[in-house]
Short mmCIF file of C-alpha atoms in Angstrom, two decimals:
data_model
loop_
_atom_site.label_atom_id
_atom_site.label_comp_id
_atom_site.label_asym_id
_atom_site.label_seq_id
_atom_site.Cartn_x
_atom_site.Cartn_y
_atom_site.Cartn_z
CA MET A 83 -4.44 161.60 51.75
CA ASN A 84 -0.92 161.92 52.96
CA ASN A 85 0.30 158.48 53.85
CA ASN A 86 2.71 159.84 56.59
CA HIS A 87 3.21 157.54 59.69
CA LYS A 88 2.38 161.02 61.70
CA ASN A 89 -0.17 161.96 60.01
CA SER A 90 -3.34 161.77 62.75
CA LYS A 91 -5.79 160.50 59.60
CA PHE A 92 -3.49 157.78 58.58
CA LYS A 93 -2.95 156.31 62.19
CA GLU A 94 -6.94 156.47 62.23
CA LEU A 95 -6.56 154.25 59.18
CA LEU A 96 -4.31 152.01 60.58
CA ASP A 97 -5.89 151.39 63.55
CA LYS A 98 -9.58 150.53 62.10
CA LEU A 99 -7.64 148.34 59.44
CA GLN A 100 -6.14 146.91 62.83
CA GLN A 101 -9.23 146.21 64.07
CA GLU A 102 -10.93 144.49 61.38
CA SER A 103 -7.65 142.63 59.69
CA TRP A 104 -9.15 139.23 61.03
CA GLN A 105 -11.78 139.08 57.92
CA LEU A 106 -8.26 140.08 55.44
CA GLU A 107 -6.28 137.34 57.30
CA LEU A 108 -9.15 134.37 57.14
CA LEU A 109 -9.78 135.06 53.27
CA ILE A 110 -6.33 135.46 52.57
CA SER A 111 -5.47 132.08 54.63
CA GLY A 112 -8.52 130.57 52.86
CA PHE A 113 -7.42 131.39 49.34
CA ALA A 114 -3.65 130.41 50.28
CA ILE A 115 -4.49 127.25 51.56
CA PHE A 116 -6.49 125.92 48.64
CA GLY A 117 -4.32 127.63 46.36
CA LEU A 118 -1.00 125.99 47.94
CA ILE A 119 -2.74 122.35 47.95
CA ALA A 120 -3.39 122.69 44.40
CA ALA A 121 -0.12 123.72 43.80
CA ILE A 122 2.40 120.95 45.33
CA GLU A 123 1.43 118.41 42.93
CA PRO A 124 2.48 120.29 39.61
CA ILE A 125 5.87 121.42 41.66
CA ARG A 126 6.45 118.16 42.98
CA ASN A 127 6.02 116.86 39.12
CA VAL A 128 7.87 119.63 38.00
CA TYR A 129 11.06 118.76 40.87
CA ASN A 130 10.78 115.33 39.50
CA GLU A 131 11.51 116.06 36.28
CA ALA A 132 14.14 118.70 37.08
CA ILE A 133 15.47 115.45 39.55
CA ALA A 134 15.55 113.38 36.44
CA LEU A 135 16.71 115.46 33.59
CA GLU A 136 19.68 116.85 35.93
CA SER A 137 18.56 120.48 35.82
CA ASP A 138 20.30 123.15 38.02
CA TYR A 139 17.12 124.59 38.87
CA LYS A 140 15.78 121.38 41.00
CA ALA A 141 16.99 123.59 44.23
CA PHE A 142 14.65 125.91 43.46
CA TYR A 143 11.96 123.76 42.85
CA PHE A 144 12.39 122.37 46.27
CA ILE A 145 12.40 125.70 47.91
CA ALA A 146 8.94 126.22 46.11
CA LYS A 147 7.59 122.79 47.32
CA THR A 148 8.96 122.88 51.07
CA SER A 149 7.72 126.83 50.91
CA CYS A 150 3.98 125.74 50.09
CA TYR A 151 4.31 122.95 53.25
CA ILE A 152 5.32 125.72 55.59
CA LEU A 153 2.62 127.81 54.46
CA ILE A 154 -0.12 125.13 54.51
CA ILE A 155 1.24 124.10 58.35
CA ASN A 156 1.28 128.01 59.51
CA LEU A 157 -2.50 128.93 57.54
CA ILE A 158 -4.39 125.80 58.89
CA VAL A 159 -3.55 126.23 62.26
CA HIS A 160 -4.25 130.07 61.80
CA VAL A 161 -7.35 129.31 60.51
CA ILE A 162 -8.28 126.58 63.60
CA LEU A 163 -7.07 129.47 66.37
CA ARG A 164 -8.70 132.43 64.46
CA GLY A 165 -11.89 130.07 64.08
CA LEU A 166 -11.73 129.36 67.97
CA TRP A 167 -11.46 132.95 68.72
CA ILE A 168 -15.11 134.03 66.56
CA GLY A 169 -16.35 131.45 68.58
CA ALA A 170 -15.02 132.75 71.64
CA ILE A 171 -16.62 136.40 70.73
CA GLY A 172 -20.07 134.49 69.49
CA LEU A 173 -20.25 132.27 73.12
CA ARG A 174 -19.73 136.05 75.13
CA TYR A 175 -22.48 137.83 73.29
CA VAL A 176 -24.81 134.82 74.45
CA SER A 177 -23.10 134.04 78.18
CA ASN A 178 -20.66 137.60 78.78
CA GLU A 179 -17.89 136.81 81.29
CA ILE A 180 -17.62 133.34 82.85
CA ASP A 181 -20.14 133.29 86.04
CA TYR A 182 -17.81 131.40 88.97
CA LYS A 183 -20.54 131.98 91.25
CA GLU A 184 -23.38 130.48 89.02
CA LEU A 185 -20.57 127.46 88.56
CA ASN A 186 -21.18 126.76 92.29
CA TYR A 187 -17.82 124.73 93.01
CA SER A 188 -15.99 124.54 96.46
CA LYS A 189 -13.77 127.27 97.25
CA ARG A 190 -10.48 125.46 96.55
CA PHE A 191 -11.59 124.93 93.01
CA THR A 192 -13.18 128.40 92.31
CA ASN A 193 -9.98 130.28 93.39
CA TYR A 194 -7.78 127.92 91.50
CA LEU A 195 -10.19 128.24 88.29
CA LYS A 196 -9.79 132.09 88.57
CA LYS A 197 -5.94 132.10 88.81
CA LYS A 198 -5.73 129.56 86.03
CA VAL A 199 -8.92 130.32 83.51
CA GLY A 200 -9.17 133.87 84.79
CA PHE A 201 -11.46 136.42 82.72
CA PHE A 202 -13.17 134.93 79.50
CA ASP A 203 -12.27 138.67 78.11
CA ASN A 204 -8.56 137.70 78.34
CA TYR A 205 -8.87 134.51 77.01
CA ILE A 206 -10.17 136.10 73.99
CA GLU A 207 -7.43 138.74 73.99
CA LYS A 208 -4.88 135.89 73.84
CA LEU A 209 -6.46 134.24 71.03
CA GLU A 210 -6.20 137.37 69.53
CA ASN A 211 -2.91 137.73 69.80
CA TYR A 212 -1.90 134.50 69.01
CA CYS A 213 -3.66 134.73 65.44
CA SER A 214 -2.34 137.60 64.62
CA ILE A 215 1.44 137.13 65.62
CA LEU A 216 1.00 133.32 63.96
CA PHE A 217 -0.13 135.19 60.63
CA ALA A 218 2.94 137.37 60.70
CA ILE A 219 5.06 134.88 61.71
CA THR A 220 4.11 132.51 58.97
CA PHE A 221 5.20 134.87 56.27
CA LEU A 222 8.14 135.43 58.53
CA THR A 223 9.28 131.99 58.51
CA LEU A 224 8.96 131.59 54.59
CA PHE A 225 11.10 134.65 54.31
CA TYR A 226 13.94 133.05 56.83
CA PHE A 227 13.75 129.65 54.54
CA ILE A 228 14.15 131.58 51.16
CA SER A 229 16.96 133.77 53.14
CA PHE A 230 18.95 130.46 54.02
CA PHE A 231 18.37 129.20 50.56
CA THR A 232 19.84 132.26 48.90
CA SER A 233 22.71 132.22 51.55
CA ILE A 234 24.11 129.03 50.17
CA PHE A 235 23.10 129.46 46.43
CA LEU A 236 25.84 132.43 46.36
CA VAL A 237 28.32 130.05 47.30
CA PHE A 238 27.94 127.48 44.71
CA PHE A 239 26.89 130.68 42.22
CA ILE A 240 30.78 132.12 43.07
CA ALA A 241 32.30 128.41 42.61
CA GLY A 242 30.70 127.92 39.26
CA SER A 243 30.96 130.89 37.49
CA PHE A 244 34.41 132.24 38.71
CA PHE A 245 36.22 129.95 40.58
CA ARG A 246 35.38 126.56 37.99
CA GLU A 247 34.24 128.36 34.60
CA SER A 248 35.85 131.99 34.56
CA GLY A 249 39.37 130.20 33.17
CA ILE A 250 41.35 133.06 35.39
CA PHE A 251 43.03 130.36 37.63
CA SER A 252 44.45 126.82 36.83
CA GLU A 253 42.14 124.19 38.57
CA PHE A 254 44.50 123.51 41.68
CA THR A 255 44.44 127.34 42.06
CA GLY A 256 40.92 127.70 41.70
CA THR A 257 40.22 124.50 44.19
CA MET A 258 42.45 126.11 46.78
CA LEU A 259 40.85 129.84 46.59
CA LEU A 260 37.27 127.92 46.39
CA GLY A 261 38.47 126.02 49.89
CA LEU A 262 39.43 129.37 51.64
CA PHE A 263 36.33 131.56 50.43
CA GLY A 264 34.23 128.68 51.47
CA ILE A 265 35.86 128.60 55.06
CA PHE A 266 35.97 132.23 55.42
CA TYR A 267 32.35 132.03 54.24
CA LEU A 268 31.06 129.75 56.83
CA PHE A 269 32.55 131.57 59.67
CA ILE A 270 30.81 135.25 58.97
CA SER A 271 27.56 132.92 58.66
CA LEU A 272 28.04 131.01 61.90
CA ILE A 273 28.41 134.73 63.37
CA VAL A 274 25.10 135.69 61.94
CA PHE A 275 23.30 132.38 62.96
CA LEU A 276 24.68 133.45 66.37
CA ASP A 277 22.99 136.60 66.44
CA PHE A 278 19.80 135.22 64.94
CA ILE A 279 19.61 132.85 67.60
CA THR A 280 20.35 134.75 70.37
CA GLN A 281 18.37 137.47 69.06
CA GLY A 282 20.62 140.49 68.39
CA PHE A 283 23.22 140.04 71.11
CA LEU A 284 25.72 141.01 68.93
CA LYS A 285 23.75 144.18 68.16
CA LYS A 286 23.62 145.06 71.98
CA LYS A 287 27.38 145.75 72.88
CA GLU A 288 29.09 148.86 71.31
CA TRP A 289 32.41 146.91 70.85
CA THR A 290 30.54 143.78 68.79
CA SER A 291 28.08 145.90 66.95
CA PHE A 292 31.14 147.51 65.85
CA LEU A 293 32.44 144.60 64.50
CA TYR A 294 29.15 143.11 63.03
CA MET A 295 27.90 146.25 61.63
CA PRO A 296 29.79 145.64 58.01
CA ILE A 297 28.88 141.91 58.37
CA TYR A 298 25.22 142.71 58.78
CA LYS A 299 24.98 145.23 55.94
CA VAL A 300 26.50 142.84 53.54
CA PHE A 301 24.22 139.88 54.87
CA SER A 302 21.11 142.01 54.94
CA TYR A 303 21.42 141.68 50.83
CA ILE A 304 22.91 138.20 50.30
CA THR A 305 19.51 136.99 52.47
CA LEU A 306 17.37 139.73 51.36
CA SER A 307 16.65 141.04 54.90
CA PHE A 308 15.83 144.40 53.76
CA LEU A 309 12.75 143.48 52.42
CA TYR A 310 11.73 142.11 55.78
CA ARG A 311 13.23 143.81 58.66
CA PRO A 312 10.66 145.74 59.70
CA LEU A 313 8.48 142.95 60.54
CA VAL A 314 11.45 141.37 62.21
CA TYR A 315 11.87 144.01 64.59
CA ASN A 316 8.47 144.81 65.37
CA PHE A 317 8.24 141.09 66.15
CA LEU A 318 10.87 141.05 68.29
CA ASP A 319 10.10 144.20 70.34
CA ASN A 320 7.13 142.51 71.65
CA LYS A 321 7.10 139.77 74.76
CA PHE A 322 4.64 137.75 73.68
CA GLY A 323 6.03 137.34 70.29
CA LYS A 324 9.29 136.17 71.33
CA ARG A 325 7.39 133.94 73.94
CA ILE A 326 5.61 132.00 70.38
CA ALA A 327 9.18 132.32 68.61
CA PHE A 328 10.43 130.31 71.37
CA ILE A 329 7.54 127.74 71.22
CA LEU A 330 7.57 127.73 67.51
CA VAL A 331 11.09 126.43 67.18
CA PRO A 332 11.15 122.97 68.78
CA LEU A 333 7.88 122.95 67.34
CA TYR A 334 8.92 123.23 63.81
CA GLY A 335 11.63 120.35 64.82
CA ILE A 336 8.67 118.07 66.21
CA ILE A 337 6.80 118.41 62.32
CA PHE A 338 9.84 117.93 61.09
CA TYR A 339 10.92 114.75 62.69
CA ILE A 340 6.96 113.53 62.33
CA SER A 341 7.22 114.26 58.30
CA THR A 342 10.54 111.77 58.71
CA LEU A 343 8.51 108.84 60.60
CA ASN A 344 8.21 105.73 58.11
CA ASN A 345 6.15 102.21 59.27
CA VAL A 346 9.49 99.90 59.08
CA ARG A 347 7.24 96.55 58.39
CA SER A 348 10.02 94.45 57.64
CA ASN A 349 13.55 93.31 58.98
CA TYR A 350 14.50 92.77 55.61
CA ILE A 351 12.36 93.79 52.59
CA THR A 352 12.15 97.31 52.09
CA THR A 353 10.85 99.76 49.23
CA LYS A 354 13.99 101.23 48.95
CA SER A 355 15.62 97.99 47.88
CA HIS A 356 17.84 98.09 44.48
CA SER A 357 16.29 95.84 41.76
CA SER A 358 17.87 92.41 41.67
CA ILE A 359 16.85 89.00 40.65
CA HIS A 360 15.25 88.46 44.12
CA TYR A 361 13.29 92.18 43.86
CA SER A 362 11.52 93.85 40.84
CA LYS A 363 11.02 97.59 40.88
CA ASN A 364 8.08 99.30 39.40
CA ASN A 365 11.18 102.42 38.02
CA ASN A 366 12.89 99.82 35.97
CA TYR A 367 10.18 98.82 33.63
CA LEU A 368 8.73 101.52 31.31
CA ASN A 369 5.10 100.21 30.96
CA LEU A 370 5.25 100.53 34.90
CA LEU A 371 6.33 104.09 34.92
CA GLU A 372 3.36 106.40 36.53
CA GLU A 373 2.54 109.78 34.88
CA ASN A 374 5.39 112.38 35.24
CA GLU A 375 7.53 109.50 36.65
CA PHE A 376 10.78 109.11 35.09
CA VAL A 377 13.59 106.06 34.89
CA LYS A 378 16.25 106.86 37.80
CA ASN A 379 19.07 104.45 36.09
CA VAL A 380 18.06 101.15 33.58
CA ALA A 381 14.44 100.43 32.50
CA ILE A 382 13.46 97.73 30.32
CA ASP A 383 9.97 97.95 28.26
CA SER A 384 7.93 95.58 30.30
CA LYS A 385 8.11 92.97 33.51
CA ILE A 386 6.71 90.14 31.09
CA THR A 387 7.00 89.82 27.86
CA ASN A 388 6.31 87.72 24.92
CA LYS A 389 8.07 89.43 21.90
CA PRO A 390 10.95 87.93 20.61
CA TYR A 391 13.18 91.30 22.21
CA ILE A 392 13.42 93.30 25.18
CA LYS A 393 14.20 97.24 25.10
CA VAL A 394 16.94 98.27 27.67
CA PHE A 395 16.90 101.88 28.02
CA ILE A 396 19.87 104.13 30.09
CA PRO A 397 18.63 107.65 30.64
CA PHE A 398 21.56 110.01 29.90
CA LYS A 399 23.51 111.70 32.43
CA LYS A 400 26.63 113.75 32.74
CA LYS A 401 28.73 110.99 34.73
CA ILE A 402 27.55 109.11 31.51
CA GLU A 403 29.26 111.53 29.18
CA ASN A 404 32.40 112.59 31.94
CA LEU A 405 32.69 108.41 31.57
CA ILE A 406 33.11 108.73 28.02
CA LEU A 407 35.32 111.66 27.51
CA GLU A 408 37.68 109.81 29.99
CA ARG A 409 37.74 106.80 28.28
CA ASP A 410 38.52 108.56 24.99
CA LYS A 411 40.52 111.69 25.25
CA SER A 412 40.20 112.67 20.99
CA LEU A 413 36.28 113.15 22.19
CA LYS A 414 37.07 115.44 24.72
CA PRO A 415 36.26 119.21 23.59
CA LEU A 416 38.83 122.31 24.07
CA LYS A 417 35.60 123.99 25.52
CA ASP A 418 33.15 122.16 27.99
CA ASN A 419 30.00 123.80 26.49
CA ARG A 420 27.91 122.22 29.03
CA GLY A 421 25.24 124.27 31.18
CA TYR A 422 22.66 126.57 29.96
CA LYS A 423 23.11 128.45 26.51
CA SER A 424 20.65 131.08 24.97
CA SER A 425 19.31 129.32 21.40
CA PHE A 426 19.52 132.76 20.02
CA ILE A 427 23.13 132.98 20.31
CA GLN A 428 24.21 129.84 19.25
CA ASN A 429 22.32 130.20 16.16
CA PHE A 430 23.33 133.72 15.60
CA LYS A 431 27.17 132.04 15.50
CA LYS A 432 26.08 129.51 13.13
CA GLY A 433 24.74 132.17 11.22
CA PHE A 434 21.30 130.29 11.31
CA ARG A 435 22.43 127.77 8.69
CA LEU A 436 23.38 124.08 8.85
CA MET A 437 25.64 122.89 6.30
CA LYS A 438 26.04 119.51 5.09
CA ASN A 439 29.30 119.15 6.34
CA ASP A 440 28.09 120.02 9.94
CA VAL A 441 25.79 116.87 9.66
CA LYS A 442 28.27 114.61 8.47
CA LYS A 443 30.65 115.82 10.96
CA THR A 444 27.78 115.45 13.82
CA ASP A 445 26.83 111.81 12.13
CA SER A 446 31.11 111.36 12.61
CA ILE A 447 31.02 112.19 16.29
CA HIS A 448 27.48 110.43 17.27
CA LYS A 449 29.05 107.29 15.86
CA LYS A 450 32.50 107.77 17.95
CA TYR A 451 30.75 108.64 21.18
CA LEU A 452 28.43 105.39 20.49
CA THR A 453 31.20 103.46 19.78
CA THR A 454 32.76 104.40 23.05
CA PHE A 455 29.58 103.96 25.09
CA ASN A 456 28.88 100.40 23.77
CA SER A 457 32.59 99.30 24.74
CA THR A 458 32.02 101.22 28.11
CA TYR A 459 28.56 98.49 29.10
CA LEU A 460 28.33 94.93 29.18
CA ILE A 461 24.79 93.48 29.13
CA LYS A 462 24.25 89.69 29.60
CA ILE A 463 21.02 87.73 30.22
CA ASP A 464 21.48 85.50 33.05
CA THR A 465 25.02 83.84 31.72
CA ILE A 466 25.10 84.93 28.42
CA LYS A 467 26.78 87.90 27.27
CA ILE A 468 25.19 90.65 24.86
CA SER A 469 26.76 92.57 22.65
CA PRO A 470 26.06 96.00 22.77
CA ASP A 471 24.57 98.26 20.20
CA PHE A 472 23.17 101.24 21.76
CA ASN A 473 21.28 104.08 19.83
CA ILE A 474 20.59 107.76 21.02
CA THR A 475 16.72 108.38 21.65
CA THR A 476 14.25 110.35 23.86
CA ILE A 477 11.77 108.56 25.93
CA ASN A 478 9.29 110.64 27.98
CA LYS A 479 11.41 114.07 27.77
CA GLN A 480 14.76 111.37 29.00
CA LEU A 481 17.57 111.93 26.58
CA GLY A 482 19.21 108.22 26.79
CA PHE A 483 20.46 105.07 25.11
CA GLU A 484 18.43 102.46 23.86
CA ASN A 485 19.46 98.91 22.72
CA LEU A 486 16.87 95.93 21.42
CA VAL A 487 18.11 92.69 22.95
CA LEU A 488 17.06 89.51 21.10
CA LEU A 489 15.13 86.78 22.78
CA LYS A 490 15.70 84.12 20.16
CA ASN A 491 17.64 81.77 22.17
CA ILE A 492 16.18 82.10 25.49
CA GLU A 493 14.22 79.93 27.34
CA GLU A 494 10.61 80.97 29.08
CA GLY A 495 10.55 81.73 32.47
CA LYS A 496 12.14 83.92 34.71
CA HIS A 497 15.47 85.66 33.95
CA LEU A 498 17.79 88.21 34.98
CA ILE A 499 19.48 91.31 32.50
CA SER A 500 22.30 92.43 34.32
CA ILE A 501 24.42 95.54 33.21
CA GLN A 502 27.87 96.31 34.24
CA ARG A 503 30.20 99.20 33.16
CA LYS A 504 33.67 99.87 32.99
CA VAL A 505 35.19 102.35 35.10
CA ILE A 506 39.08 103.66 35.22
CA ASN A 507 40.36 103.04 38.27
CA ASN A 508 42.57 105.80 39.23
CA LYS A 509 45.16 103.84 41.82
CA THR A 510 46.37 101.59 38.49
CA ASN A 511 45.05 103.43 35.34
CA GLU A 512 42.92 100.14 34.33
CA ASP A 513 39.55 99.07 33.84
CA LYS A 514 37.35 97.66 36.65
CA LEU A 515 34.01 96.66 36.68
CA GLU A 516 31.19 98.00 38.40
CA ARG A 517 27.74 96.90 38.95
CA PHE A 518 25.14 99.00 37.22
CA ALA A 519 21.40 97.45 37.23
CA GLU A 520 19.96 94.29 37.61
CA ILE A 521 16.52 93.67 36.52
CA PRO A 522 14.62 90.46 36.59
CA PHE A 523 11.68 89.59 33.74
CA TRP A 524 9.14 86.75 32.65
CA TYR A 525 9.74 85.73 28.75
CA PHE A 526 6.94 83.47 27.47
CA LYS A 527 6.65 82.76 23.65
CA LYS A 528 3.72 83.82 21.73
CA SER A 529 0.83 81.08 21.31
CA ASN A 530 0.05 80.47 17.70
#
């Protein structure tokens, strides 16, 4: 059959599908809710891992996690309304229309109920409209959310790929051009947003539509709106759909506000406090890390120990390497190789061989790197200074630095291990110490 919109048989098929679409809606909603709820935890774990490992993909995992929440909320509301609609149809089969005479209310209440409640079939029709539009707007909202992030991603992509890493411009020129581009892009984005919230105001006047048309065409690709544009305009030409849109916008705002509410139980004590002599945070102890949890700043192996040593682990961060390169200019490479690189191309450049002199060179660089790292960090247990002797290691997928600190001359009881690091003061070009971490622990000697 020719699927032409003017074909009578195709129209009959669409009318039939339209009448029976509620079955598909419920089927899709049920499977989608189940699958999305099951997917949230793995996505959250991958997102936390991406943050800990400083992956550039963390933004995509955030979008995926938020998209799941949007779909779940909308689809659950849809299932509830569709269930109410099915219940109303079942009741109509038993009781037919509302018989106001049978209710035997006073004339005042009867007239009021006829005006406000109306006919039962009208109620069923409204529920049907709500369900159908809500199901469509669920995916439309998702598309809008993704479009918002694709438009933001473009700025970062251009900033990273063209202005900063292309080498065409100097740092100052690249920053200036990036700033001008950012201002221009923000201005154009505000115009598009204005047209969006006014539901096409700039498209209604001849002179505004003339000016807005080029912007509209460009942003249709940036926001991927060409994929779902028919859905948008079919939604906007319906007065009932417009009313739903006006209701949903503040509703989403209320839901977002409710999701940010926290029960503040104390004026002074909070779970978000930094670790200190008075507060021991589980994230600072390796043996207390939950599954798929990562060290944020610094961690020691245990809160309570009877071993003659304690392990200090500092996860690698890009900022750490920046500090090292700033302190030792000789380590700074001619070309910064950080970022995503193809392992195949890297191996091809090396000729798929690892020469002995390459191993020696790597060991030499590691030694120099760690020497600078050790001179950057200061460790103390209470008031006793410890000479740092960090080594490169990997713990729970996290690349970092570990140091075994002897507790030979430490008395039993509560202690505080504090770590400071040296940073260069841009004004005086001299070192200054900054607080990096403070972790309390309890040491008790083994009883024989």
